[in-house]
Structure formats: C-alpha cells, structure tokens
Short mmCIF file of N, CA and C in Angstrom, two decimals:
data_model
loop_
_atom_site.label_atom_id
_atom_site.label_comp_id
_atom_site.label_asym_id
_atom_site.label_seq_id
_atom_site.Cartn_x
_atom_site.Cartn_y
_atom_site.Cartn_z
N MET A 19 0.84 -1.17 0.00
CA MET A 19 0.00 0.00 0.00
C MET A 19 0.89 1.24 0.00
N LEU A 20 0.54 2.19 -0.89
CA LEU A 20 1.32 3.42 -0.97
C LEU A 20 0.99 4.35 0.18
N LYS A 21 2.01 4.96 0.68
CA LYS A 21 1.82 5.91 1.77
C LYS A 21 1.65 7.31 1.17
N ARG A 22 0.61 7.99 1.58
CA ARG A 22 0.34 9.34 1.08
C ARG A 22 1.19 10.36 1.81
N ALA A 23 1.61 11.37 1.04
CA ALA A 23 2.34 12.48 1.66
C ALA A 23 1.35 13.34 2.43
N ARG A 24 1.78 13.87 3.53
CA ARG A 24 0.92 14.73 4.33
C ARG A 24 0.84 16.11 3.68
N LEU A 25 -0.32 16.70 3.79
CA LEU A 25 -0.50 18.05 3.27
C LEU A 25 0.22 19.05 4.16
N THR A 26 0.91 19.95 3.51
CA THR A 26 1.58 21.01 4.26
C THR A 26 0.67 22.22 4.33
N ALA A 27 1.07 23.20 5.11
CA ALA A 27 0.30 24.44 5.20
C ALA A 27 0.28 25.15 3.84
N PHE A 28 1.36 25.02 3.07
CA PHE A 28 1.42 25.62 1.74
C PHE A 28 0.40 24.97 0.80
N ASP A 29 0.25 23.64 0.89
CA ASP A 29 -0.75 22.94 0.08
C ASP A 29 -2.15 23.45 0.38
N VAL A 30 -2.45 23.61 1.64
CA VAL A 30 -3.76 24.10 2.06
C VAL A 30 -3.96 25.54 1.58
N LEU A 31 -2.91 26.35 1.65
CA LEU A 31 -2.99 27.73 1.17
C LEU A 31 -3.26 27.77 -0.33
N LEU A 32 -2.57 26.93 -1.09
CA LEU A 32 -2.81 26.88 -2.53
C LEU A 32 -4.25 26.46 -2.83
N TYR A 33 -4.74 25.46 -2.14
CA TYR A 33 -6.12 25.00 -2.34
C TYR A 33 -7.12 26.11 -1.99
N ALA A 34 -6.90 26.77 -0.87
CA ALA A 34 -7.80 27.85 -0.46
C ALA A 34 -7.79 28.99 -1.47
N THR A 35 -6.63 29.28 -2.04
CA THR A 35 -6.54 30.33 -3.06
C THR A 35 -7.37 29.98 -4.28
N VAL A 36 -7.28 28.74 -4.73
CA VAL A 36 -8.07 28.30 -5.89
C VAL A 36 -9.56 28.36 -5.59
N VAL A 37 -9.95 27.87 -4.43
CA VAL A 37 -11.38 27.88 -4.06
C VAL A 37 -11.91 29.31 -3.98
N LEU A 38 -11.17 30.20 -3.37
CA LEU A 38 -11.61 31.60 -3.26
C LEU A 38 -11.67 32.28 -4.63
N SER A 39 -10.65 32.06 -5.44
CA SER A 39 -10.65 32.73 -6.75
C SER A 39 -11.78 32.22 -7.63
N TRP A 40 -12.05 30.91 -7.62
CA TRP A 40 -13.17 30.38 -8.40
C TRP A 40 -14.49 30.86 -7.83
N GLY A 41 -14.59 30.95 -6.52
CA GLY A 41 -15.82 31.44 -5.91
C GLY A 41 -16.13 32.87 -6.31
N PHE A 42 -15.11 33.71 -6.30
CA PHE A 42 -15.31 35.10 -6.70
C PHE A 42 -15.59 35.22 -8.19
N ALA A 43 -15.02 34.32 -9.00
CA ALA A 43 -15.28 34.35 -10.44
C ALA A 43 -16.76 34.12 -10.72
N TRP A 44 -17.38 33.21 -9.99
CA TRP A 44 -18.80 32.93 -10.23
C TRP A 44 -19.68 34.06 -9.71
N ILE A 45 -19.24 34.74 -8.67
CA ILE A 45 -19.98 35.92 -8.21
C ILE A 45 -19.91 37.01 -9.28
N ALA A 46 -18.74 37.18 -9.88
CA ALA A 46 -18.58 38.18 -10.95
C ALA A 46 -19.46 37.84 -12.14
N ILE A 47 -19.53 36.57 -12.50
CA ILE A 47 -20.39 36.15 -13.61
C ILE A 47 -21.84 36.48 -13.30
N HIS A 48 -22.25 36.25 -12.06
CA HIS A 48 -23.62 36.55 -11.66
C HIS A 48 -23.96 38.03 -11.93
N PHE A 49 -23.01 38.92 -11.61
CA PHE A 49 -23.27 40.35 -11.81
C PHE A 49 -23.10 40.79 -13.26
N GLN A 50 -22.36 40.02 -14.06
CA GLN A 50 -22.19 40.36 -15.46
C GLN A 50 -23.42 40.03 -16.29
N VAL A 51 -24.12 38.99 -15.91
CA VAL A 51 -25.24 38.50 -16.71
C VAL A 51 -26.34 39.54 -16.75
N GLY A 52 -26.84 39.77 -17.96
CA GLY A 52 -27.96 40.69 -18.13
C GLY A 52 -27.54 42.09 -18.51
N VAL A 53 -26.30 42.47 -18.26
CA VAL A 53 -25.84 43.82 -18.60
C VAL A 53 -25.59 43.91 -20.11
N VAL A 54 -24.85 42.97 -20.62
CA VAL A 54 -24.61 42.85 -22.07
C VAL A 54 -24.82 41.40 -22.47
N SER A 55 -24.75 41.15 -23.76
CA SER A 55 -24.90 39.78 -24.26
C SER A 55 -23.81 38.88 -23.65
N PRO A 56 -24.16 37.62 -23.34
CA PRO A 56 -23.14 36.71 -22.81
C PRO A 56 -21.92 36.57 -23.74
N ALA A 57 -22.15 36.60 -25.05
CA ALA A 57 -21.04 36.48 -25.99
C ALA A 57 -20.07 37.65 -25.85
N VAL A 58 -20.58 38.85 -25.63
CA VAL A 58 -19.73 40.03 -25.46
C VAL A 58 -18.94 39.92 -24.15
N SER A 59 -19.59 39.48 -23.08
CA SER A 59 -18.90 39.30 -21.80
C SER A 59 -17.76 38.31 -21.93
N ILE A 60 -18.00 37.22 -22.65
CA ILE A 60 -16.98 36.19 -22.83
C ILE A 60 -15.83 36.72 -23.68
N LEU A 61 -16.17 37.46 -24.74
CA LEU A 61 -15.14 38.04 -25.59
C LEU A 61 -14.19 38.91 -24.77
N TRP A 62 -14.73 39.82 -23.95
CA TRP A 62 -13.89 40.69 -23.15
C TRP A 62 -13.10 39.91 -22.11
N ARG A 63 -13.74 38.92 -21.51
CA ARG A 63 -13.07 38.13 -20.47
C ARG A 63 -11.85 37.40 -21.04
N PHE A 64 -12.03 36.73 -22.18
CA PHE A 64 -10.92 35.97 -22.75
C PHE A 64 -9.90 36.84 -23.46
N LEU A 65 -10.32 37.97 -23.98
CA LEU A 65 -9.36 38.91 -24.58
C LEU A 65 -8.43 39.45 -23.49
N PHE A 66 -8.99 39.84 -22.36
CA PHE A 66 -8.20 40.32 -21.23
C PHE A 66 -7.26 39.22 -20.72
N ALA A 67 -7.78 38.01 -20.59
CA ALA A 67 -6.95 36.89 -20.12
C ALA A 67 -5.82 36.59 -21.11
N ALA A 68 -6.11 36.65 -22.41
CA ALA A 68 -5.08 36.37 -23.42
C ALA A 68 -3.96 37.40 -23.36
N ILE A 69 -4.33 38.66 -23.19
CA ILE A 69 -3.31 39.71 -23.10
C ILE A 69 -2.44 39.49 -21.87
N LEU A 70 -3.06 39.17 -20.74
CA LEU A 70 -2.28 38.92 -19.52
C LEU A 70 -1.36 37.71 -19.68
N MET A 71 -1.87 36.64 -20.29
CA MET A 71 -1.05 35.43 -20.44
C MET A 71 0.09 35.66 -21.43
N LEU A 72 -0.15 36.39 -22.52
CA LEU A 72 0.92 36.70 -23.46
C LEU A 72 2.00 37.56 -22.80
N ALA A 73 1.57 38.51 -22.00
CA ALA A 73 2.54 39.35 -21.29
C ALA A 73 3.36 38.51 -20.30
N PHE A 74 2.69 37.63 -19.59
CA PHE A 74 3.37 36.75 -18.62
C PHE A 74 4.37 35.83 -19.33
N ALA A 75 3.94 35.24 -20.45
CA ALA A 75 4.83 34.35 -21.21
C ALA A 75 6.02 35.13 -21.77
N SER A 76 5.78 36.36 -22.20
CA SER A 76 6.85 37.19 -22.73
C SER A 76 7.86 37.53 -21.64
N LEU A 77 7.37 37.88 -20.46
CA LEU A 77 8.26 38.19 -19.35
C LEU A 77 9.11 36.99 -18.95
N ARG A 78 8.54 35.80 -19.05
CA ARG A 78 9.26 34.58 -18.69
C ARG A 78 10.19 34.12 -19.81
N GLY A 79 9.98 34.65 -21.02
CA GLY A 79 10.80 34.24 -22.16
C GLY A 79 10.37 32.90 -22.73
N ASP A 80 9.10 32.55 -22.56
CA ASP A 80 8.60 31.28 -23.08
C ASP A 80 8.56 31.27 -24.60
N ARG A 81 8.75 30.10 -25.17
CA ARG A 81 8.69 29.93 -26.62
C ARG A 81 7.24 30.08 -27.07
N MET A 82 7.01 30.90 -28.07
CA MET A 82 5.65 31.16 -28.53
C MET A 82 5.46 30.77 -30.00
N ARG A 83 6.30 29.91 -30.54
CA ARG A 83 6.16 29.44 -31.92
C ARG A 83 5.64 28.02 -31.90
N PHE A 84 4.55 27.81 -32.65
CA PHE A 84 3.92 26.50 -32.70
C PHE A 84 3.59 26.15 -34.13
N THR A 85 3.43 24.86 -34.40
CA THR A 85 3.08 24.40 -35.75
C THR A 85 1.62 24.70 -36.04
N ILE A 86 1.24 24.60 -37.30
CA ILE A 86 -0.16 24.83 -37.68
C ILE A 86 -1.07 23.79 -37.02
N GLN A 87 -0.59 22.55 -36.87
CA GLN A 87 -1.37 21.53 -36.19
C GLN A 87 -1.60 21.90 -34.73
N ASP A 88 -0.58 22.44 -34.09
CA ASP A 88 -0.73 22.90 -32.71
C ASP A 88 -1.79 24.00 -32.62
N HIS A 89 -1.72 24.96 -33.55
CA HIS A 89 -2.69 26.06 -33.54
C HIS A 89 -4.12 25.55 -33.77
N LEU A 90 -4.28 24.57 -34.66
CA LEU A 90 -5.61 24.00 -34.89
C LEU A 90 -6.11 23.30 -33.63
N GLY A 91 -5.24 22.58 -32.96
CA GLY A 91 -5.60 21.93 -31.70
C GLY A 91 -5.96 22.94 -30.62
N PHE A 92 -5.17 24.03 -30.54
CA PHE A 92 -5.48 25.09 -29.57
C PHE A 92 -6.84 25.71 -29.87
N ALA A 93 -7.11 25.94 -31.17
CA ALA A 93 -8.38 26.57 -31.56
C ALA A 93 -9.55 25.66 -31.21
N LEU A 94 -9.42 24.36 -31.47
CA LEU A 94 -10.50 23.42 -31.15
C LEU A 94 -10.71 23.34 -29.64
N LEU A 95 -9.63 23.26 -28.90
CA LEU A 95 -9.72 23.22 -27.44
C LEU A 95 -10.37 24.50 -26.91
N GLY A 96 -9.93 25.63 -27.40
CA GLY A 96 -10.50 26.90 -26.97
C GLY A 96 -11.97 27.03 -27.32
N LEU A 97 -12.33 26.58 -28.51
CA LEU A 97 -13.73 26.67 -28.94
C LEU A 97 -14.63 25.80 -28.08
N LEU A 98 -14.24 24.55 -27.87
CA LEU A 98 -15.11 23.62 -27.15
C LEU A 98 -15.02 23.75 -25.64
N LEU A 99 -13.81 23.82 -25.12
CA LEU A 99 -13.64 23.79 -23.67
C LEU A 99 -13.90 25.14 -23.02
N PHE A 100 -13.61 26.20 -23.74
CA PHE A 100 -13.77 27.51 -23.13
C PHE A 100 -14.93 28.29 -23.72
N CYS A 101 -14.87 28.62 -25.01
CA CYS A 101 -15.90 29.51 -25.58
C CYS A 101 -17.30 28.93 -25.51
N LEU A 102 -17.51 27.75 -26.05
CA LEU A 102 -18.84 27.14 -26.06
C LEU A 102 -19.30 26.85 -24.63
N ASN A 103 -18.40 26.32 -23.84
CA ASN A 103 -18.72 26.00 -22.45
C ASN A 103 -19.15 27.24 -21.69
N PHE A 104 -18.37 28.31 -21.79
CA PHE A 104 -18.71 29.54 -21.08
C PHE A 104 -19.96 30.18 -21.64
N LEU A 105 -20.15 30.11 -22.95
CA LEU A 105 -21.36 30.68 -23.55
C LEU A 105 -22.60 29.99 -22.99
N LEU A 106 -22.56 28.68 -22.90
CA LEU A 106 -23.70 27.94 -22.34
C LEU A 106 -23.91 28.29 -20.87
N PHE A 107 -22.82 28.41 -20.12
CA PHE A 107 -22.95 28.72 -18.70
C PHE A 107 -23.41 30.16 -18.46
N TYR A 108 -22.94 31.09 -19.26
CA TYR A 108 -23.40 32.48 -19.11
C TYR A 108 -24.89 32.57 -19.42
N ASN A 109 -25.34 31.85 -20.45
CA ASN A 109 -26.77 31.85 -20.76
C ASN A 109 -27.57 31.18 -19.64
N ALA A 110 -27.04 30.11 -19.07
CA ALA A 110 -27.72 29.44 -17.97
C ALA A 110 -27.76 30.32 -16.73
N ALA A 111 -26.75 31.17 -16.57
CA ALA A 111 -26.68 32.03 -15.38
C ALA A 111 -27.81 33.06 -15.35
N GLU A 112 -28.47 33.25 -16.47
CA GLU A 112 -29.60 34.19 -16.49
C GLU A 112 -30.80 33.63 -15.73
N THR A 113 -30.85 32.30 -15.55
CA THR A 113 -32.01 31.70 -14.87
C THR A 113 -31.65 30.83 -13.67
N LEU A 114 -30.41 30.39 -13.57
CA LEU A 114 -30.01 29.50 -12.48
C LEU A 114 -29.10 30.23 -11.50
N PRO A 115 -29.10 29.83 -10.24
CA PRO A 115 -28.21 30.44 -9.25
C PRO A 115 -26.74 30.15 -9.58
N SER A 116 -25.86 31.13 -9.36
CA SER A 116 -24.45 30.95 -9.71
C SER A 116 -23.79 29.85 -8.87
N GLY A 117 -24.27 29.61 -7.67
CA GLY A 117 -23.70 28.53 -6.85
C GLY A 117 -23.90 27.17 -7.49
N LEU A 118 -25.09 26.93 -8.03
CA LEU A 118 -25.37 25.68 -8.73
C LEU A 118 -24.50 25.55 -9.96
N LEU A 119 -24.34 26.63 -10.70
CA LEU A 119 -23.50 26.60 -11.90
C LEU A 119 -22.05 26.31 -11.56
N SER A 120 -21.56 26.87 -10.46
CA SER A 120 -20.17 26.63 -10.09
C SER A 120 -19.93 25.17 -9.73
N ILE A 121 -20.91 24.55 -9.10
CA ILE A 121 -20.78 23.13 -8.75
C ILE A 121 -20.77 22.28 -10.01
N VAL A 122 -21.68 22.56 -10.93
CA VAL A 122 -21.74 21.80 -12.19
C VAL A 122 -20.45 22.02 -12.99
N PHE A 123 -19.99 23.27 -13.04
CA PHE A 123 -18.78 23.58 -13.80
C PHE A 123 -17.56 22.89 -13.22
N SER A 124 -17.53 22.72 -11.90
CA SER A 124 -16.39 22.07 -11.27
C SER A 124 -16.26 20.61 -11.69
N LEU A 125 -17.35 20.01 -12.16
CA LEU A 125 -17.30 18.64 -12.65
C LEU A 125 -16.52 18.52 -13.95
N ALA A 126 -16.28 19.62 -14.63
CA ALA A 126 -15.51 19.60 -15.87
C ALA A 126 -14.12 19.04 -15.64
N SER A 127 -13.56 19.27 -14.45
CA SER A 127 -12.22 18.76 -14.18
C SER A 127 -12.19 17.23 -14.20
N PHE A 128 -13.27 16.58 -13.81
CA PHE A 128 -13.33 15.12 -13.87
C PHE A 128 -13.41 14.64 -15.32
N ILE A 129 -14.17 15.35 -16.13
CA ILE A 129 -14.32 14.98 -17.53
C ILE A 129 -13.02 15.24 -18.28
N ASN A 130 -12.33 16.32 -17.99
CA ASN A 130 -11.09 16.68 -18.68
C ASN A 130 -9.98 15.67 -18.43
N VAL A 131 -10.02 14.97 -17.33
CA VAL A 131 -8.98 14.00 -17.01
C VAL A 131 -9.03 12.83 -18.01
N TRP A 132 -10.22 12.49 -18.48
CA TRP A 132 -10.34 11.39 -19.43
C TRP A 132 -9.73 11.78 -20.71
#
C-alpha cells in the first residue's frame, strides 16, 4: 500500500486560493449576466486573459512558436472547452443560481482527465 504524503500548510494555502478565486469568479459572472450579451462578456473576459497570459509568457521568455497543427488543436480546445462551455454557462446564469452553476462547472475537471 502506498503511503500518502501529508499536506503542508502551503498545500492548504494553494487550495484555499483556488477555491476563493473560483468562488469570486462565479460571483462576478452573476453580476455580469444581463448587462450585455453573454457572448460580449466572454469576448472581453478571454481577450483580457489572453493579453495577460501573453505578457506573462513574454516576461518569462517562453517559446511562442507553434506548428499549424498545434494552432488547430489550440483553436479546437479553446472553442469547445472555453468559448462554447462559457457561452452555455453564461446563458444558464440568467435563470439558475451561480452557486449551482459553479458546482456543475467544477465537474468539468473530472471529464477533462479522461
């Protein structure tokens, strides 16, 4: 039988950070819904995230050249896992409580592992 490593205080801090940040993200989505179209909200959200990630990658000096097959894979992943997924959830947020949506959305991590 494998012996599990004990969680450190840093592990718990990392977990709490993720839980809090995801919790606040769903509260923000709740307040975004209804102001503008869900598609516009998603466009701004991912445009802002892309700019931040490109800046972060540039500061780190990460390689940013990929093959056309890589770009097609990134586009498919982005379309299905992020854009379509978020579009459906933003539309659902107009009628369902954000807490329920966050629980359902958290199940995506189990599906992504497969």
